[in-house]
Short mmCIF file of C-alpha atoms in Angstrom, two decimals:
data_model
loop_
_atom_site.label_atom_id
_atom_site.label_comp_id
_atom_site.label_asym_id
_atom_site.label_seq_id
_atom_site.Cartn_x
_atom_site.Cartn_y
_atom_site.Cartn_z
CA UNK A 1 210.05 -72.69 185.22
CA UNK A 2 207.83 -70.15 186.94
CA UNK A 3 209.35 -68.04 190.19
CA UNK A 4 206.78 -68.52 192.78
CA UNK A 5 206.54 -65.96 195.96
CA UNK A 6 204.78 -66.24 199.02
CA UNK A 7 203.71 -62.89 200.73
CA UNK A 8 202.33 -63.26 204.66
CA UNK A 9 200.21 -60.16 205.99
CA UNK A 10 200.73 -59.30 209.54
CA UNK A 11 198.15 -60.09 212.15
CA UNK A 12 199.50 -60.41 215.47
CA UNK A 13 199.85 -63.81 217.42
CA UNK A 14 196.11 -64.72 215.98
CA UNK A 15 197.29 -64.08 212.46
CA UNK A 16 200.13 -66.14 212.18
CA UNK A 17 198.50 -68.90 213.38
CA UNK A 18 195.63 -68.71 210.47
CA UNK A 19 198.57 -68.29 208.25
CA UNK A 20 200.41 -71.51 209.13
CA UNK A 21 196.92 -73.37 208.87
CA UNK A 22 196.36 -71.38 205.77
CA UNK A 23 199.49 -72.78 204.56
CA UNK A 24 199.04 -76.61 205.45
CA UNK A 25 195.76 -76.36 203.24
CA UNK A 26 197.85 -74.44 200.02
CA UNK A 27 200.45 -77.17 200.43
CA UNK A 28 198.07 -79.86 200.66
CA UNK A 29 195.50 -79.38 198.05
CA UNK A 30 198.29 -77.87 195.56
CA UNK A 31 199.72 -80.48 193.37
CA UNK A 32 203.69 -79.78 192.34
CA UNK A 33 203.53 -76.37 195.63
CA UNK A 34 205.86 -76.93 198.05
CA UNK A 35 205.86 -73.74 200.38
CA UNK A 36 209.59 -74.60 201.54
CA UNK A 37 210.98 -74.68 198.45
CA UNK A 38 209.58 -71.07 196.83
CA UNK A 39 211.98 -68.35 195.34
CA UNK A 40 210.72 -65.43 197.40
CA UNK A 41 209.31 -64.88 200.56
CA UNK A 42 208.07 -61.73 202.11
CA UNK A 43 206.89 -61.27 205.59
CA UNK A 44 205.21 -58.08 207.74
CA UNK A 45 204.85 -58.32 211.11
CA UNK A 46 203.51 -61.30 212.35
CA UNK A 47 203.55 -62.84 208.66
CA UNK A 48 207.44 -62.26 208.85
CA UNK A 49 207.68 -64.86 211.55
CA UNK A 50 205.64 -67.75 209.22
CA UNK A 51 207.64 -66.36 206.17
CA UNK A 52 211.14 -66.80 208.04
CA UNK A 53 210.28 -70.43 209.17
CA UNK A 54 209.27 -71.21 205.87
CA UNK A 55 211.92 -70.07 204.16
CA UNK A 56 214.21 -71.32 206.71
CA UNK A 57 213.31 -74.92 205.69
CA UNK A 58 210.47 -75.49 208.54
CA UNK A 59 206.79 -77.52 207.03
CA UNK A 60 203.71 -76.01 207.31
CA UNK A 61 202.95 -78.50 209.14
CA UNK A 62 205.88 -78.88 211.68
CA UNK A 63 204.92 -75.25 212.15
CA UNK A 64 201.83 -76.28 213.63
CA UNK A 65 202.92 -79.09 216.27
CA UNK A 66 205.28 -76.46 217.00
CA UNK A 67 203.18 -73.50 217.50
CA UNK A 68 200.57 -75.51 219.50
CA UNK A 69 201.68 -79.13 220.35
CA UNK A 70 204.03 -80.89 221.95
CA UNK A 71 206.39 -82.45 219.71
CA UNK A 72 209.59 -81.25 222.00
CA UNK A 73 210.42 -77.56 219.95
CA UNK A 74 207.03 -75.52 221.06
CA UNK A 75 207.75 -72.26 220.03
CA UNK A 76 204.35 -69.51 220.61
CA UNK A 77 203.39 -69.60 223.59
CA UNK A 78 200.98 -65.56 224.09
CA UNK A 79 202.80 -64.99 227.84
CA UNK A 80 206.00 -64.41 225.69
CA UNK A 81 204.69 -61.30 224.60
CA UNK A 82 203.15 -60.09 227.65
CA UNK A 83 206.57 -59.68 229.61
CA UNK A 84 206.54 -56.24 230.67
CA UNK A 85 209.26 -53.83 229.37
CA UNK A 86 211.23 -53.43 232.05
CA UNK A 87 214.11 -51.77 230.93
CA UNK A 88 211.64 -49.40 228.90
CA UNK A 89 210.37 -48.54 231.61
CA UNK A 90 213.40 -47.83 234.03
CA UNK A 91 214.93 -45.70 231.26
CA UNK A 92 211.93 -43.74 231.02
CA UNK A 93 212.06 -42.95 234.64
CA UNK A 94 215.23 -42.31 235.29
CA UNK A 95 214.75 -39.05 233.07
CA UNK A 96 211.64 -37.71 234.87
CA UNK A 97 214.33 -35.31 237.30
CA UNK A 98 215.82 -33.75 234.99
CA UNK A 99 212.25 -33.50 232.68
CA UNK A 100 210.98 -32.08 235.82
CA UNK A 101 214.07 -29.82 236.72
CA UNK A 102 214.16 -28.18 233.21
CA UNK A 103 210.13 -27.54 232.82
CA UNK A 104 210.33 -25.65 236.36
CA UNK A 105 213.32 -24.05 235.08
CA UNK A 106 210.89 -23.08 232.04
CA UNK A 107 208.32 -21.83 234.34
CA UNK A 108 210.17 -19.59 236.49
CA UNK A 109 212.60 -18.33 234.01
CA UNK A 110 209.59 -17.03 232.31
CA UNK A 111 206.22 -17.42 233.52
CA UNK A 112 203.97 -15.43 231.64
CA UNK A 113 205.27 -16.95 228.27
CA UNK A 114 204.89 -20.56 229.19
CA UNK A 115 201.75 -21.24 231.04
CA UNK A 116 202.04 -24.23 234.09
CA UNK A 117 200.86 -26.97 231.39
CA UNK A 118 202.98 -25.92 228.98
CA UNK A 119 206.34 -25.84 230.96
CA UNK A 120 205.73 -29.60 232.68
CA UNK A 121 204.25 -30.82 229.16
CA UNK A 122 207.67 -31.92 228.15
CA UNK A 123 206.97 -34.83 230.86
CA UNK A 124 205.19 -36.73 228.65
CA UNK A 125 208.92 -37.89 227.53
CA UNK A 126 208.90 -40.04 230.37
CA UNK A 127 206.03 -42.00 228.68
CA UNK A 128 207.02 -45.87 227.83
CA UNK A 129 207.32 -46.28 224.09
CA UNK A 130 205.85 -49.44 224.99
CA UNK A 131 203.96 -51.60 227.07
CA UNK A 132 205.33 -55.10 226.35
CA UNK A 133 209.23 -56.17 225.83
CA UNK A 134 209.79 -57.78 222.41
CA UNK A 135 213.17 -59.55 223.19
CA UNK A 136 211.63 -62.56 223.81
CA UNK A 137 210.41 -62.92 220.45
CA UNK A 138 213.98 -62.59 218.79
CA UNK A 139 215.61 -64.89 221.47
CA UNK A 140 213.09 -67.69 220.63
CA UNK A 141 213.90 -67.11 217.42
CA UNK A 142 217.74 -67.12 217.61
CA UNK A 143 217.42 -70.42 219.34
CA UNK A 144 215.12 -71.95 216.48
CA UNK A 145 217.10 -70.47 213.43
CA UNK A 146 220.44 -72.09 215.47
CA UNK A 147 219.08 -75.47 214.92
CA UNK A 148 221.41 -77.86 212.96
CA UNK A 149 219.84 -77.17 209.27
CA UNK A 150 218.72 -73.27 209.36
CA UNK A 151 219.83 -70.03 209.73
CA UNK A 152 219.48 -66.84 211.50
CA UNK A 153 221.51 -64.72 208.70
CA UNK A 154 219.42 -63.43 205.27
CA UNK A 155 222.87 -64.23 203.21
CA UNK A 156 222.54 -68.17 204.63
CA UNK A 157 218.92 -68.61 203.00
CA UNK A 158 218.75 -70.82 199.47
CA UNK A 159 215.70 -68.38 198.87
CA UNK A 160 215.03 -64.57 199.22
CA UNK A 161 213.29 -63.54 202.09
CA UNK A 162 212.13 -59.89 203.08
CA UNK A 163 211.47 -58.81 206.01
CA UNK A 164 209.51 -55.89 206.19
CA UNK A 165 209.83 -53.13 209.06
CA UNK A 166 208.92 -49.28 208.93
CA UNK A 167 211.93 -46.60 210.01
CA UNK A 168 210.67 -44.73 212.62
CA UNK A 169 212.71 -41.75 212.07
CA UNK A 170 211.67 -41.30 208.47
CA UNK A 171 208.27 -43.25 208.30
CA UNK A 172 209.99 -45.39 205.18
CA UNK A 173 209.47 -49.11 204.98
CA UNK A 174 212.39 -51.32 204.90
CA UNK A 175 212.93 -54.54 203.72
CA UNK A 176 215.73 -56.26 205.40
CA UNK A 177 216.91 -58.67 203.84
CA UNK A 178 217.40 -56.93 200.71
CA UNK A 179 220.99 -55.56 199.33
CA UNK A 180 222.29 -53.67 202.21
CA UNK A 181 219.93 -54.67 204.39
CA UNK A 182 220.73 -58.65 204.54
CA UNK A 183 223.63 -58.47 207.19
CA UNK A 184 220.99 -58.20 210.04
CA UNK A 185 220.12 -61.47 211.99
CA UNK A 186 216.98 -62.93 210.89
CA UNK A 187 215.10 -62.63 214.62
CA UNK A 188 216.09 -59.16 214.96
CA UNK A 189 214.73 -58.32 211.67
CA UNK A 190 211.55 -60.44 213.09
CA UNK A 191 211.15 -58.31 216.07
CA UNK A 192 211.55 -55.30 214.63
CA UNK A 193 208.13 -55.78 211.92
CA UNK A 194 206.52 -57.09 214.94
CA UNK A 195 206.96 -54.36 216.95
CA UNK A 196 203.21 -52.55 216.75
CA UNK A 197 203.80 -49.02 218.50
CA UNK A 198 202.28 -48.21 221.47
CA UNK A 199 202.46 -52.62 222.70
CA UNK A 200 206.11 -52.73 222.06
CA UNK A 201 209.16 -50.43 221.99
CA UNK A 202 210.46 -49.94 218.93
CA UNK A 203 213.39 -51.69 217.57
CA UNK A 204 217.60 -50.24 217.63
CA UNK A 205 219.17 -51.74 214.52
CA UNK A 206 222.34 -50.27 213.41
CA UNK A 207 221.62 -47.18 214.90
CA UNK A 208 218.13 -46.67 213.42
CA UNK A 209 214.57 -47.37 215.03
CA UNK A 210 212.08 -49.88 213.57
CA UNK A 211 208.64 -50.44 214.02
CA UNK A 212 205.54 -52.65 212.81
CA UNK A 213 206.03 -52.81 208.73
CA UNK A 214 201.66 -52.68 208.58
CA UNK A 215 202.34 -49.30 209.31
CA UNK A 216 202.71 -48.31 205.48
CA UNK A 217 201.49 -51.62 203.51
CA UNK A 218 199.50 -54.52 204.70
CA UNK A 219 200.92 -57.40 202.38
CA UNK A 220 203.94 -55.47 201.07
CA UNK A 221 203.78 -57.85 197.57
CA UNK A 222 205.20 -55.54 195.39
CA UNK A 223 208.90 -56.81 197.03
CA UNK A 224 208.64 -59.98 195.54
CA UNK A 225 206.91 -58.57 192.51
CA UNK A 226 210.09 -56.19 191.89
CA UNK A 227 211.97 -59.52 192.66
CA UNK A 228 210.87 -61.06 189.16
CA UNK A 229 208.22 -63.72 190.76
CA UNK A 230 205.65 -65.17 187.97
CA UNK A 231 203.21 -66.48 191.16
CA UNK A 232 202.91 -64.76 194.41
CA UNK A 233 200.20 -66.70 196.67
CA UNK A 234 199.49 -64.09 199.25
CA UNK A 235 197.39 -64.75 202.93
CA UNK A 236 195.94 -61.98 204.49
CA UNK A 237 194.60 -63.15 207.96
CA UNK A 238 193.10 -60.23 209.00
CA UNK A 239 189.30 -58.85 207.51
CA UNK A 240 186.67 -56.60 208.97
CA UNK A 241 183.42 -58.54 210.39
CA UNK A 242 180.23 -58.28 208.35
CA UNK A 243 177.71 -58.60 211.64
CA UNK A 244 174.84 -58.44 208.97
CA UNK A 245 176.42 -60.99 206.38
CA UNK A 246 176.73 -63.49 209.75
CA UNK A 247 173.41 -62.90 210.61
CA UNK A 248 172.21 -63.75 207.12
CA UNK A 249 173.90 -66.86 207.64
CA UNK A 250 172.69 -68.16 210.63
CA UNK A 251 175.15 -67.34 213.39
CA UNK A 252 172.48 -64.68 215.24
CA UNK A 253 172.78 -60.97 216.00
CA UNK A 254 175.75 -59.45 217.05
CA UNK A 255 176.24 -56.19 217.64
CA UNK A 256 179.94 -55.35 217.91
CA UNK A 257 179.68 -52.15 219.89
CA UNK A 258 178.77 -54.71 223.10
CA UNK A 259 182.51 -55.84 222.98
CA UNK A 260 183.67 -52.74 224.31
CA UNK A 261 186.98 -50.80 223.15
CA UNK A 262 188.51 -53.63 221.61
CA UNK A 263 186.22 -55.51 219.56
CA UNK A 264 185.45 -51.73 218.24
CA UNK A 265 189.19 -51.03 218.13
CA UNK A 266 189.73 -54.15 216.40
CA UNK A 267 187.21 -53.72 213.54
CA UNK A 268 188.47 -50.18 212.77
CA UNK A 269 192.23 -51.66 212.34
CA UNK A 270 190.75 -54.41 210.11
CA UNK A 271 188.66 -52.11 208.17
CA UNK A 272 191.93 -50.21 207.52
CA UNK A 273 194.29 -52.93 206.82
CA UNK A 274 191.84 -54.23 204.00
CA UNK A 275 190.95 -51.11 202.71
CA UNK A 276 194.71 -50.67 202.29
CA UNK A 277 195.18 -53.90 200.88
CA UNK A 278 192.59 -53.47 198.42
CA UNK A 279 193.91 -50.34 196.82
CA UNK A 280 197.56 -52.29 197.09
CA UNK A 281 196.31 -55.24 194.74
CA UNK A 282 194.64 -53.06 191.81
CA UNK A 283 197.63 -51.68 191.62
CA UNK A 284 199.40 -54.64 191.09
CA UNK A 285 197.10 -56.16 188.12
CA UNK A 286 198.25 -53.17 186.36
CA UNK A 287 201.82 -52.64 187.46
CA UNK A 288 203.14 -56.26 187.22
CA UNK A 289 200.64 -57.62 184.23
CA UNK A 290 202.79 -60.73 183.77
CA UNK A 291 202.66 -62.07 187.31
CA UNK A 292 200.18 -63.70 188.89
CA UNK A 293 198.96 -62.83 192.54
CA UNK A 294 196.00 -64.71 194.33
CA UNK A 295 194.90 -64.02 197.66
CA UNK A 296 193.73 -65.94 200.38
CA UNK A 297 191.90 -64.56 203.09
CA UNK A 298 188.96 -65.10 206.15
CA UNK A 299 185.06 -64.69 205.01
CA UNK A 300 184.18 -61.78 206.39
CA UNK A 301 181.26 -63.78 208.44
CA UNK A 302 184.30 -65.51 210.08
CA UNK A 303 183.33 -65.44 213.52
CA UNK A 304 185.50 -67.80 214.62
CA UNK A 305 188.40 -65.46 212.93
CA UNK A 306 187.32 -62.23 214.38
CA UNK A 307 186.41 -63.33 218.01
CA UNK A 308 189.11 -66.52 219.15
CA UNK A 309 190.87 -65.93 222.22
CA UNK A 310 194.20 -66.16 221.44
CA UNK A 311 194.92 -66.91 225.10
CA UNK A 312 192.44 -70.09 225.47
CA UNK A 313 194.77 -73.08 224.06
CA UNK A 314 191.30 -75.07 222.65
CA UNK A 315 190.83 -71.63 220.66
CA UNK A 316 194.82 -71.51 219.29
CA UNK A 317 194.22 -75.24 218.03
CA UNK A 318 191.11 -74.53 216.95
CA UNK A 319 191.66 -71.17 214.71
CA UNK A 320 194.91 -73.07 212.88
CA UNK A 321 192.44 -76.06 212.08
CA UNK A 322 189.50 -73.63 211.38
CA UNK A 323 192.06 -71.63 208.79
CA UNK A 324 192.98 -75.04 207.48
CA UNK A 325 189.95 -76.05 206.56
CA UNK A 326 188.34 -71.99 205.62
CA UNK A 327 191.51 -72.47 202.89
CA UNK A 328 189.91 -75.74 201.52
CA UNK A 329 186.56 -74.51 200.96
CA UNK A 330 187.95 -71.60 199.54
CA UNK A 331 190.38 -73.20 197.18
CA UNK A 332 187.17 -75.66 196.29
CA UNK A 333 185.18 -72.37 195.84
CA UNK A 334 187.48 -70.94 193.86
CA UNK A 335 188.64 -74.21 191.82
CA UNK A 336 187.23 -72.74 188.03
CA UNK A 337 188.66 -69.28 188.95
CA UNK A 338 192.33 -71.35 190.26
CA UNK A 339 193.07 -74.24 187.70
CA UNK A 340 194.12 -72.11 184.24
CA UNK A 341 196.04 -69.89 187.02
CA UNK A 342 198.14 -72.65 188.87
CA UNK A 343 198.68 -74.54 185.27
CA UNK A 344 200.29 -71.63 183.68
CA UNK A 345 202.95 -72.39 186.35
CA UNK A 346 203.33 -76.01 186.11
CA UNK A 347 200.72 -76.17 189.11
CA UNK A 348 197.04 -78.17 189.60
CA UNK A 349 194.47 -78.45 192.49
CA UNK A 350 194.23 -81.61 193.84
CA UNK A 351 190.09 -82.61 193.80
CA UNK A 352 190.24 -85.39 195.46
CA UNK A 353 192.14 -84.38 197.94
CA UNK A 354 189.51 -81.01 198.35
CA UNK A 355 186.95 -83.63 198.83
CA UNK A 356 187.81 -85.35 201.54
CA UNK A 357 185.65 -84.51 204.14
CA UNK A 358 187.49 -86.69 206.53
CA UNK A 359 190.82 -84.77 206.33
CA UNK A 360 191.79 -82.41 209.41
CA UNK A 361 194.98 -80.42 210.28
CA UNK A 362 195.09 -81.61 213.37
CA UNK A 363 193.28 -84.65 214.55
CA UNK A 364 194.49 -86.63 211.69
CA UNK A 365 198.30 -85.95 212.99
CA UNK A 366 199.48 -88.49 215.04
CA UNK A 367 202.57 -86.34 215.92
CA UNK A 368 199.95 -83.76 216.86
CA UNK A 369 199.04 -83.62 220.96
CA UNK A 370 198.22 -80.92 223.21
CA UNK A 371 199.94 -79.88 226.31
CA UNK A 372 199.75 -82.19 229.71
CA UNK A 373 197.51 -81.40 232.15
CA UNK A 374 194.45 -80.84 228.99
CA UNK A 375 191.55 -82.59 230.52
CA UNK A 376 189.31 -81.91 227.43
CA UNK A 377 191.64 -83.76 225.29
CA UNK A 378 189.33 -86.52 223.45
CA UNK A 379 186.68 -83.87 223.37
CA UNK A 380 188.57 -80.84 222.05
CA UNK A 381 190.06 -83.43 219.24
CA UNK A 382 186.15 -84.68 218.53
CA UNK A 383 185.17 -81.50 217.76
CA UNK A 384 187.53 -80.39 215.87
CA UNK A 385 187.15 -83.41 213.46
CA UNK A 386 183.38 -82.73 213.86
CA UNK A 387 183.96 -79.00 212.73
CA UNK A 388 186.59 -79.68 209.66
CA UNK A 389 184.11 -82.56 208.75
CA UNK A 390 181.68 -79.87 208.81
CA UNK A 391 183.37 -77.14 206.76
CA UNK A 392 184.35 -79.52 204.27
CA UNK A 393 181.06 -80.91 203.58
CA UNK A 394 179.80 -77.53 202.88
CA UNK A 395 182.44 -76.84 200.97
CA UNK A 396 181.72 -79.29 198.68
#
C-alpha cells in the first residue's frame, strides 16, 4: 500500500485559507484520499497550521466552518494577528539608556575615531524585532489541539507531521517534529514557522530563536520525501500575477504598480517563492524517481487569489470557495495527466463528481453560516453558488 504525504506551502492568513478549500476539492473529487488519514504531513508557515489540523484528525471541511463560520469552534479570525507586541516592545525600550549611555561613552572616549552616527548607531538595538505578537496564534492553538480527540504533542500523532521553522542563529531549517525535535508542543512549533521577520518577533524554543520556515524552502517536500512517501500531493497557494495573461482573458488592464508598496511588495515575494519552488521540484523528479509529487496551485490570472482582502469576511468565504472550486477545474484539467498517477497508488478521480456544476464548498453546507449581524447573507451565499456554478461549467 502506497505512503501518501501531504506538503502545505506557507502563505500567510490568505494562504491557508486557499489551502483548506484546496483540500475540500482533493478530498472530494479523489476516490479512496482521505487527507486525515495520510502517513506524512509537512507544513511551513501558514501551511503548518492546515497540516497540524489535518493531521490532528480535523476534515477539510470542519476546517472551513471553523475558519469562517459559525459552527461554535471559530478559530481565524485576522485581528488575532494584529495584536501589537507589547512586551517586544517594552523590552526594546527599556534598553535605549544604557544604548544611549554607552554610544556617548563611545563618542567622548574617542571622538575623532567614531564619528556622531557611528557612536549612537548601536541604537538601532532598540528596534522591535517585530511589529505584531504571535502568542495568540499558539494559544488558539493549544486550546484546539486540547480538545477531547487531538493533540498538541508531535509523539501523540498516529501520523508524522513536520513542522518546518528556520534557526535564526544559524539560518538552518528545522523540522520539528522530527527525532529530537518532536518533544515541542505542536502550537509552539506553529508559531514559530509563522513567524515572518520583520511582522512578528521571532520565536524562543529551548533556548534557540525561530523564524518563518519560507525563509529557506517554499514547500519543504523533500521531508516527507526522505520520510519514504510513494505520493506527496503538495498546494502551493501563493503565485506571481500575470497582468497580461488576465488581460488576455477578459478581466481588463491592470497595472500593478497603481497598488502602491504592497501589491508591488507582494508580487516580488511571490515571484520569489515560485521561482524557489520551481528549482525545488526538478530536483525532486530526479532525486526521489520512485515517488510521485503533484502540485496544486492558483492560475496565475487568479485575480481573485492575488487581490482578496483578507480582512473583508465576504472575501475570506469567498477565496476558500473560489480555491475549492480553482482545485476542481484544475483536477478536471488535469484528469489525463492525474488518472495513471493516482492508480499507481490505489487512487481514481471521481468524474462525476468533477462534473457537477451544482456542487459548492460552501453554500451546499448546511452546517455552514456566517457570523450574526451579516446583512448580505442570502446575497453573499447567491453568489457564491453563482460563481462555483460558474467555474465549474468552464471547467468542464
Amino acid at each position: 500500500m502506497s505512503k501518501i504525504g501531504v506538503a502545505l506551502a506557507g502563505g500567510g492568513p490568505l494562504g491557508g485559507i486557499y489551502e483548506v478549500g484546496a483540500c475540500v476539492a482533493l478530498e472530494e473529487a479523489i476516490d479512496g484520499l482521505s487527507l486525515v488519514d495520510a502517513d506524512v504531513y509537512v507544513g511551513v508557515s501558514a501551511g503548518s497550521f492546515v497540516a497540524a489540523a489535518l493531521a490532528n484528525g480535523f476534515e477539510p471541511r470542519q476546517l472551513a466552518r471553523m475558519l469562517l463560520g459559525r459552527d461554535g469552534s471559530q478559530v481565524f479570525e485576522p485581528s488575532l494577528l494584529l495584536r501589537p507586541a507589547f512586551r517586544e516592545y517594552l523590552a526594546r525600550a527599556r534598553s535605549v539608556p544604557r544604548l544611549a549611555a554607552r554610544a556617548v561613552m563611545e563618542y567622548l572616549g574617542s571622538p575623532w575615531q567614531h564619528g556622531l552616527f557611528e557612536s549612537f548607531q548601536r541604537l538601532s538595538r532598540a528596534i522591535p524585532t517585530g511589529l505584531f505578537d504571535g502568542a495568540g496564534l499558539d494559544a488558539v492553538l493549544r486550546r484546539m489541539f486540547s480538545a477531547p480527540g487531538h493533540t498538541n504533542d508531535f509523539r501523540d500523532l498516529k501520523a508524522r507531521l513536520y513542522v518546518v521553522a528556520t534557526d535564526l542563529d544559524s539560518s538552518q531549517a528545522v523540522a520539528f517534529g522530527g527525532p529530537g525535535r518532536d518533544d515541542v508542543p505542536i502550537s509552539t512549533a506553529v508559531q514559530a514557522s509563522a513567524a515572518l521577520p520583520g511582522l512578528f518577533p521571532p520565536v524562543e524554543i529551548q533556548g534557540r530563536h525561530y523564524v518563518d520556515g519560507a525563509l529557506i524552502k517554499t514547500l519543504h517536500a523533500s521531508v516527507a520525501l526522505r520520510d519514504g512517501v510513494d505520493l506527496l500531493l503538495c498546494i502551493n497557494p501563493l503565485v506571481p500575477f500575470d497582468a497580461q495573461l488576465a488581460e488576455q482573458h477578459g478581466a481588463g488592464q491592470r497595472q500593478l504598480s497603481d497598488g502602491g508598496l504592497p501589491v508591488v511588495l507582494a508580487q516580488t515575494f511571490r515571484a520569489i517563492i515560485r521561482s524557489r519552488m520551481r528549482v525545488g521540484m526538478d530536483r525532486y523528479q530526479h532525486q526521489f524517481k520512485d515517488a510521485d509529487v503533484l502540485l496544486f496551485e492558483p492560475a496565475q490570472d487568479d485575480e481573485a487569489m492575488f487581490f482578496a482582502n483578507l480582512f473583508s469576511y465576504r472575501d475570506r468565504a469567498r477565496l476558500c470557495e473560489h480555491a475549492y472550486q480553482r482545485t476542481r477545474a484544475d483536477l478536471y484539467q488535469r484528469r489525463d495527466e492525474l488518472a495513471p498517477v493516482l492508480a499507481r497508488h490505489g487512487l481514481s478521480l471521481n468524474l462525476q463528481v468533477l462534473g457537477d456544476a451544482r456542487r459548492t464548498l460552501l453554500g451546499s453546507d448546511p452546517a455552514w453560516s456566517p457570523p450574526p449581524g451579516s446583512a448580505s447573507l442570502g446575497l453573499s451565499q447567491t453568489l457564491d453558488r453563482l460563481q462555483g456554478w460558474l467555474d465549474a461549467r468552464r471547467a468542464a
